[in-house]
Short mmCIF file of C-alpha atoms and ligand atoms in Angstrom, two decimals:
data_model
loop_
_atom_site.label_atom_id
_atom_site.label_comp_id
_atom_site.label_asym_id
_atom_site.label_seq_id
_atom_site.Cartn_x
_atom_site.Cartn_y
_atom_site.Cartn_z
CA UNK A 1 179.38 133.65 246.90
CA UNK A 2 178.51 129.64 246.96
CA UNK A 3 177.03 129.85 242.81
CA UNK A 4 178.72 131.05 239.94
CA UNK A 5 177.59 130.91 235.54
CA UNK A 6 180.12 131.00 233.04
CA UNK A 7 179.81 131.07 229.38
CA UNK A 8 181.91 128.03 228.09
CA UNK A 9 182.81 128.96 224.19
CA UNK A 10 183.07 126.58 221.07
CA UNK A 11 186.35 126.80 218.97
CA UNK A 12 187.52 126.59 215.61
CA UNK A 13 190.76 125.82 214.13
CA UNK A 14 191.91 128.82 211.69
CA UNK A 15 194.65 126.40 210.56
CA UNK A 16 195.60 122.86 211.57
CA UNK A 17 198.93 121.18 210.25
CA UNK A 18 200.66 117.87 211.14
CA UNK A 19 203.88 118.23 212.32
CA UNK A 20 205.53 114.76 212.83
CA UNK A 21 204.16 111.86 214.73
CA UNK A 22 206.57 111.25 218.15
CA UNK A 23 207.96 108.04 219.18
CA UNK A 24 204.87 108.29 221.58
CA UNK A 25 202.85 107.65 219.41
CA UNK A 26 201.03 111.41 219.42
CA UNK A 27 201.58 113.76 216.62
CA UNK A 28 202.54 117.21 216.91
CA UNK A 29 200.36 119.81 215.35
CA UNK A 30 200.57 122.97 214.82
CA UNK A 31 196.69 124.84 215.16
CA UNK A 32 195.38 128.64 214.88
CA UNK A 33 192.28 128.52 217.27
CA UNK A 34 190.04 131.12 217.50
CA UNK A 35 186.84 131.39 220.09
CA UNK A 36 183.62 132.00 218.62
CA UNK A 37 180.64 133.49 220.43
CA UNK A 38 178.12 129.72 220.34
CA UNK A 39 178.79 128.41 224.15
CA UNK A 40 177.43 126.93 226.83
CA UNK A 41 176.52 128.02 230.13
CA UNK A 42 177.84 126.33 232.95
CA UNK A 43 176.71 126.74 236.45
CA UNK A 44 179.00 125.88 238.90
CA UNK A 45 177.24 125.89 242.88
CA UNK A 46 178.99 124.33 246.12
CA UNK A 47 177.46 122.37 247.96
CA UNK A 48 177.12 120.46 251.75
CA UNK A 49 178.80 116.94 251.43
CA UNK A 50 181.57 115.52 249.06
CA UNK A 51 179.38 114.39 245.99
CA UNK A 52 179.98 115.89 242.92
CA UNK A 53 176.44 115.66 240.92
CA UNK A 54 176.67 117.06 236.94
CA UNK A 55 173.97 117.47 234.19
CA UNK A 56 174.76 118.26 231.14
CA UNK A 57 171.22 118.09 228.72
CA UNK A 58 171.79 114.33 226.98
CA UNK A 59 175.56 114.19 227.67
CA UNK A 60 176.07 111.45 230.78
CA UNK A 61 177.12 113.82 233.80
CA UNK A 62 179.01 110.82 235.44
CA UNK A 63 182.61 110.60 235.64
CA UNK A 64 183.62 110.81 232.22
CA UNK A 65 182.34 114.54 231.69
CA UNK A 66 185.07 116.50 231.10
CA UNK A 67 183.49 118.78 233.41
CA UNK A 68 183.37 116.45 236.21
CA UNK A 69 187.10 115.54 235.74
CA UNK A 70 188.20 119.18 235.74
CA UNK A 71 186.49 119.20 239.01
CA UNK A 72 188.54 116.38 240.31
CA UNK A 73 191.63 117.52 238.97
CA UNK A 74 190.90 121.11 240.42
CA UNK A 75 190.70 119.64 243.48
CA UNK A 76 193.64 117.39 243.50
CA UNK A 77 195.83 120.00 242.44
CA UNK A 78 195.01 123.53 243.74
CA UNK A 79 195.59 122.90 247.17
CA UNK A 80 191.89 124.03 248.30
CA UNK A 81 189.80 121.40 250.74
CA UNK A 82 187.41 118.99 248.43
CA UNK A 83 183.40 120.20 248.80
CA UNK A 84 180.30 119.21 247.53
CA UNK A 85 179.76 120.80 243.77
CA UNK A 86 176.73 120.86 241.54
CA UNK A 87 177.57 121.38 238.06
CA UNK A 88 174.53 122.38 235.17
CA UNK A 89 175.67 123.02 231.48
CA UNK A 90 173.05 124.28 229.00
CA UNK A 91 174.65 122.31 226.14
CA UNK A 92 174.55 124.73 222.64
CA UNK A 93 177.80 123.20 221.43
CA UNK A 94 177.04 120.33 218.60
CA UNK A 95 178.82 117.04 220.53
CA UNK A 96 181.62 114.98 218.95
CA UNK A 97 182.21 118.34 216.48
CA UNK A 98 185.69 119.26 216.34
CA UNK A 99 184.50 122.81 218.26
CA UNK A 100 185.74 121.40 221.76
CA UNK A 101 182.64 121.16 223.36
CA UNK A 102 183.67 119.33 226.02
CA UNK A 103 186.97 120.93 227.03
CA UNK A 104 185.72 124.33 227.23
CA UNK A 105 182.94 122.67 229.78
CA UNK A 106 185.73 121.44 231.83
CA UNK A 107 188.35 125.04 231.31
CA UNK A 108 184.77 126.43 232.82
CA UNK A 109 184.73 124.31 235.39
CA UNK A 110 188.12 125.15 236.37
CA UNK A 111 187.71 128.62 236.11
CA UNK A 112 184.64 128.96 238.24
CA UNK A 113 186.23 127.21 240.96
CA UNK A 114 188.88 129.25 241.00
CA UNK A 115 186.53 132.62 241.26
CA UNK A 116 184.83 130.73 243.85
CA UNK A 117 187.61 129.08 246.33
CA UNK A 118 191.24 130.38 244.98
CA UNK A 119 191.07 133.60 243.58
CA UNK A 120 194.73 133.33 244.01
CA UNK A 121 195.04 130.88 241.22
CA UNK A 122 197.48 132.30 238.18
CA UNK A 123 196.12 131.68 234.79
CA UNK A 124 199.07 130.03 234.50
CA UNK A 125 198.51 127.57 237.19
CA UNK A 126 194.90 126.79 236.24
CA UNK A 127 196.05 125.88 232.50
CA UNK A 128 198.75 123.57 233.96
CA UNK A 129 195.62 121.91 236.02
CA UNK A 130 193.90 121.81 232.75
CA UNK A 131 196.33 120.12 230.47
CA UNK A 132 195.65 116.92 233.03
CA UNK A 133 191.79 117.43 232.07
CA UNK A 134 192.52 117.22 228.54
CA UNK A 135 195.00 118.47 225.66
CA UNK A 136 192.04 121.42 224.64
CA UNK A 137 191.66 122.25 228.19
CA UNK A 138 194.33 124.78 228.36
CA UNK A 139 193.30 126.87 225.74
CA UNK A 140 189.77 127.11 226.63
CA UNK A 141 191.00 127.85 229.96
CA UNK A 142 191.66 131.58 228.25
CA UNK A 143 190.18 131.60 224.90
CA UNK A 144 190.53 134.13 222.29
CA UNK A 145 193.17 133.64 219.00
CA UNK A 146 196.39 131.50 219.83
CA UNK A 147 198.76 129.39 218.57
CA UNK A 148 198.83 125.55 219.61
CA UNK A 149 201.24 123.18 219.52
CA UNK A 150 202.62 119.97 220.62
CA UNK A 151 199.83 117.68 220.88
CA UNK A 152 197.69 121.00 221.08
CA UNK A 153 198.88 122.06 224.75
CA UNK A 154 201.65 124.16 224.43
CA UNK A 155 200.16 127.45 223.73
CA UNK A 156 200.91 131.40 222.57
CA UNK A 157 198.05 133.40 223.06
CA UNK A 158 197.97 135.97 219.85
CA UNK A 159 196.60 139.05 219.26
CA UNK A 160 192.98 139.06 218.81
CA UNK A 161 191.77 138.26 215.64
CA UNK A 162 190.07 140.97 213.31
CA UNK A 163 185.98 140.12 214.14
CA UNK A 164 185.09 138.04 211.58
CA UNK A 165 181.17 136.20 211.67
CA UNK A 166 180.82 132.71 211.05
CA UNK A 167 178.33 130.21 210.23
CA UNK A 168 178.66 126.80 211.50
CA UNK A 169 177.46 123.40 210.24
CA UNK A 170 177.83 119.92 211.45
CA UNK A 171 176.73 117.06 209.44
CA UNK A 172 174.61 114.49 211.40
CA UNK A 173 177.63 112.39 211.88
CA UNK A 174 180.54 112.23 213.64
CA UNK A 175 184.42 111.61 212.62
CA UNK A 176 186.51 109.15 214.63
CA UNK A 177 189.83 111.21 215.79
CA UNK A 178 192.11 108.25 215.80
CA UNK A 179 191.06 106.87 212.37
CA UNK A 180 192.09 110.47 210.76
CA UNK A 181 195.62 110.63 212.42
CA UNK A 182 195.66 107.01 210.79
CA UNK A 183 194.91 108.19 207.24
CA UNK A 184 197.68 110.67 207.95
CA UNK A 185 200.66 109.82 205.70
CA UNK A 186 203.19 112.64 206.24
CA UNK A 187 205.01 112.66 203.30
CA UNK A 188 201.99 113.00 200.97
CA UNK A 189 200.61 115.69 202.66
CA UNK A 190 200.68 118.88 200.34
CA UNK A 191 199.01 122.23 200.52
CA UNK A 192 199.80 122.15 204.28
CA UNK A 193 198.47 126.01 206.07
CA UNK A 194 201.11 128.51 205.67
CA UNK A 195 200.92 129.28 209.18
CA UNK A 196 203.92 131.92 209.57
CA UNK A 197 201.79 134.24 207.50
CA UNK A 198 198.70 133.33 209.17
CA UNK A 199 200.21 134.60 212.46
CA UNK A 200 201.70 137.50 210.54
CA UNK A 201 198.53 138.72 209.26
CA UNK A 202 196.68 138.17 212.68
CA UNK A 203 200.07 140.50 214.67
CA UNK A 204 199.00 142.90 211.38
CA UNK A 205 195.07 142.62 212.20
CA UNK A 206 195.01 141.63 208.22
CA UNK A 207 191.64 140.13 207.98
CA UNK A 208 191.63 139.50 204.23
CA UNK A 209 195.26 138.14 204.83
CA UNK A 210 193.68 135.70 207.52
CA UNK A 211 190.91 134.69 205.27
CA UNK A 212 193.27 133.46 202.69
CA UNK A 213 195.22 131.16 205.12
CA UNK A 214 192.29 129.44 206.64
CA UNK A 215 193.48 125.42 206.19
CA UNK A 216 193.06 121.97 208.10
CA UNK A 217 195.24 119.33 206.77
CA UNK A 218 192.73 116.84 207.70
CA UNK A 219 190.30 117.78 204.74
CA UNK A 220 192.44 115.64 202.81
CA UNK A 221 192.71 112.33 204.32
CA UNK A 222 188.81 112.19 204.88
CA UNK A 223 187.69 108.80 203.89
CA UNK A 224 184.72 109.09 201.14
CA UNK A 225 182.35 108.62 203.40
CA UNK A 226 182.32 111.94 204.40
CA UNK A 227 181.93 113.78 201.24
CA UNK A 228 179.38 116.08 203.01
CA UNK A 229 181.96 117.98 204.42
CA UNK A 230 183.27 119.01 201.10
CA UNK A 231 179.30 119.74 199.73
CA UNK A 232 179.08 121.76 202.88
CA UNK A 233 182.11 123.83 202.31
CA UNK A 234 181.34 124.34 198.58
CA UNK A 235 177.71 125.72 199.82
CA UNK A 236 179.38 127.93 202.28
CA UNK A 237 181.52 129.04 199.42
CA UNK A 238 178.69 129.70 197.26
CA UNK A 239 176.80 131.33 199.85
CA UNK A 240 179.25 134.36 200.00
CA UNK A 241 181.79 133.04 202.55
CA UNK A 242 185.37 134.53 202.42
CA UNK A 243 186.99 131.08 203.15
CA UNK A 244 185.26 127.83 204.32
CA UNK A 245 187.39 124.72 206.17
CA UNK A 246 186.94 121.91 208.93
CA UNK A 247 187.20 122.62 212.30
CA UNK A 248 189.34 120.05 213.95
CA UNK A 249 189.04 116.32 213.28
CA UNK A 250 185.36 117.47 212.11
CA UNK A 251 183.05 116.93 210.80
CA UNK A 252 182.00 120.64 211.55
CA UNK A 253 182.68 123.48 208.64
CA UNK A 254 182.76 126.82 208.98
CA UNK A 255 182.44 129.26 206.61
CA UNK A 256 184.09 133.07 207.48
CA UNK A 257 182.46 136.46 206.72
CA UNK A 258 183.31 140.18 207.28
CA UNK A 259 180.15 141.35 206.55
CA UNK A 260 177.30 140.25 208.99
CA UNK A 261 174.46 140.53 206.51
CA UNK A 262 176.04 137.98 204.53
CA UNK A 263 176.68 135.79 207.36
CA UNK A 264 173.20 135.98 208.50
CA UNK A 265 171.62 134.92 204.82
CA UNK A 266 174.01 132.43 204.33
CA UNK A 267 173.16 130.68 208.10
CA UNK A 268 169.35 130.96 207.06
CA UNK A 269 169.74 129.58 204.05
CA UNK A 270 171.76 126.56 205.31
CA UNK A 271 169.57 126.31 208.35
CA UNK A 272 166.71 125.57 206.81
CA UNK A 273 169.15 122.60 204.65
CA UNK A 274 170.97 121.06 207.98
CA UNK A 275 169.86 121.01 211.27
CA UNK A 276 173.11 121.64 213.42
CA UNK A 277 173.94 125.07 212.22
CA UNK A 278 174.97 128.47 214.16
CA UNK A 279 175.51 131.62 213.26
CA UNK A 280 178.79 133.57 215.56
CA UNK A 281 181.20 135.57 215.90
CA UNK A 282 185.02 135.44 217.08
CA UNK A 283 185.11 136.59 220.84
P1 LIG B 301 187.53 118.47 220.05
O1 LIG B 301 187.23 119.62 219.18
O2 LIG B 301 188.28 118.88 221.34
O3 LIG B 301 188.13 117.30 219.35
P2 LIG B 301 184.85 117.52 219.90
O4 LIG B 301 184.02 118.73 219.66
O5 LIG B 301 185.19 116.70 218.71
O6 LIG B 301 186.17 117.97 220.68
P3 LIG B 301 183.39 116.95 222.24
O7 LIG B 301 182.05 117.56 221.94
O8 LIG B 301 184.28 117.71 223.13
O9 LIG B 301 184.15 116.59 220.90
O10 LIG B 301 183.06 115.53 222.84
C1 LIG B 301 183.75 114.38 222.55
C2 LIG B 301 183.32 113.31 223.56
O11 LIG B 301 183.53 113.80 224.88
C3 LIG B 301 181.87 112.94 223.44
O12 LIG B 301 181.79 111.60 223.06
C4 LIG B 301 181.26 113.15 224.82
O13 LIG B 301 180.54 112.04 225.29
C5 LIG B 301 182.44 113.40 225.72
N1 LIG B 301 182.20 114.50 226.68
C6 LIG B 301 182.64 114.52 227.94
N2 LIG B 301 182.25 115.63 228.57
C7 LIG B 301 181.54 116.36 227.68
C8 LIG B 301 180.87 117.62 227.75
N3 LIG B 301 180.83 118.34 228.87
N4 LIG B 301 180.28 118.09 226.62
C9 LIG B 301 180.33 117.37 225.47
N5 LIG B 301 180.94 116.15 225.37
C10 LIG B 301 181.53 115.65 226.45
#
């Protein structure tokens, strides 16, 4: 086997809380992420030589592709002889999103060269390899419903969540991750995600209970600028959704359903309203 497609699948944050911010100058969070059936395909082939060549639709496939540097890092640290790769992604994931479009390029990556030179590799060894690709890495690396913390690498992977549908809508701009984490003033945050009975109701496979927990802290240090996010949600709301919040750092919402129909009426009415939007499911 010399060729090998994976499908590489979007996230969204169930809950996202700020714990503290370290003397290093990251903050610890606490995140519920969840894996949601929108992806991208990535082909992975070896080839003769030592160049690694990536496309990736209108995302540069040089050296700062996450997908490229998983590659690399693959390499350096699984102990297997550098080749010749060529890398193709069929981009579906909205860019600069909050749905980790990137990272789960690069946990692809890592996990394609693994079926296709170190079968050996323990999960738990590739998602070390990944958490030097990037701090989402890791998680995509498996995927499903888990708990994140630390700066978002230290990880319990959860029961799977009840299958809930989702419609997805990005706004036709993007949020700056830095400039939210400096909006962040700890002690003013209230209403943070109760995220002990989040992960209750997911061990308890309590859908409505999960529905009702759904929260990102960083709704509310959004400058005003991005008031679409809130118009968004309140559409998604009106549209039937059980709970609506940002994925991420945004500018992405989601809105959660348990019935499909509804999902499905609610994406085509939005989708005819904003061009970025999907209709999924958790995976
Ligand atoms: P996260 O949810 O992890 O914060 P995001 O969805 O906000 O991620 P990404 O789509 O992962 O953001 O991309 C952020 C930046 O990473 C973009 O500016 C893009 O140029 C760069 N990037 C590198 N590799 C990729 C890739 N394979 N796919 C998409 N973006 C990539």
């Amino acid at each position: 086997m010399n060729r090998v497609t994976l499908s590489a699948y979007a996230k969204l944050n169930l809950t996202l809380d700020i714990l503290r911010k370290r003397p290093d100058g990251y903050h610890d969070v606490q995140m519920v992420m969840q894996s949601v059936s929108l992806h991208d395909d990535v082909t992975v082939a070896l080839t003769d030589g030592a160049e690694i060549a990536c496309r990736c639709g209108d995302i540069p496939g040089d050296e700062s592709n996450l997908a490229v540097k998983a590659a690399r890092a693959f390499f350096d640290a699984a102990g297997v002889a550098p080749c010749g790769l060529d890398i193709e992604i069929v981009k579906r994931i909205p860019a600069q999103a909050g749905m980790a479009g990137g990272s789960t390029d690069g946990a692809a990556v890592l996990r394609a060269l693994r079926a296709l030179l170190a079968p050996e590799l323990t999960d738990a060894e590739l998602l070390r390899i990944g958490a030097d690709v990037g701090s989402d890495v890791p998680y995509c690396v498996r995927g499903g419903t888990a708990l994140a913390e630390g700066r978002g690498e230290r990880l319990t992977f959860l029961p799977q969540a009840p299958c809930l549908y989702t419609v997805l809508c990005k706004p036709d701009f993007a949020i700056s991750t830095p400039m939210l984490f400096s909006r962040v003033r700890l002690d003013a945050l209230s209403n943070r995600p109760d995220t002990a009975g989040m992960l209750a109701a997911l061990q308890a496979g309590d859908a409505v209970g999960v529905l009702a927990r759904v929260r990102n802290v960083f709704e509310d240090v959004l400058p005003e600028s991005c008031g679409e996010v809130f118009a968004i949600k309140s559409r998604l709301l009106a549209l039937g959704a059980e709970a609506a919040a940002m994925t991420g750092s945004g500018p992405t919402v989601f809105g959660l359903f348990r019935d499909e129909a509804a999902a499905r009426a609610a994406y085509e009415a939005l989708s005819a309203e904003y061009r970025q939007t999907d209709l999924a499911q958790f995976v």
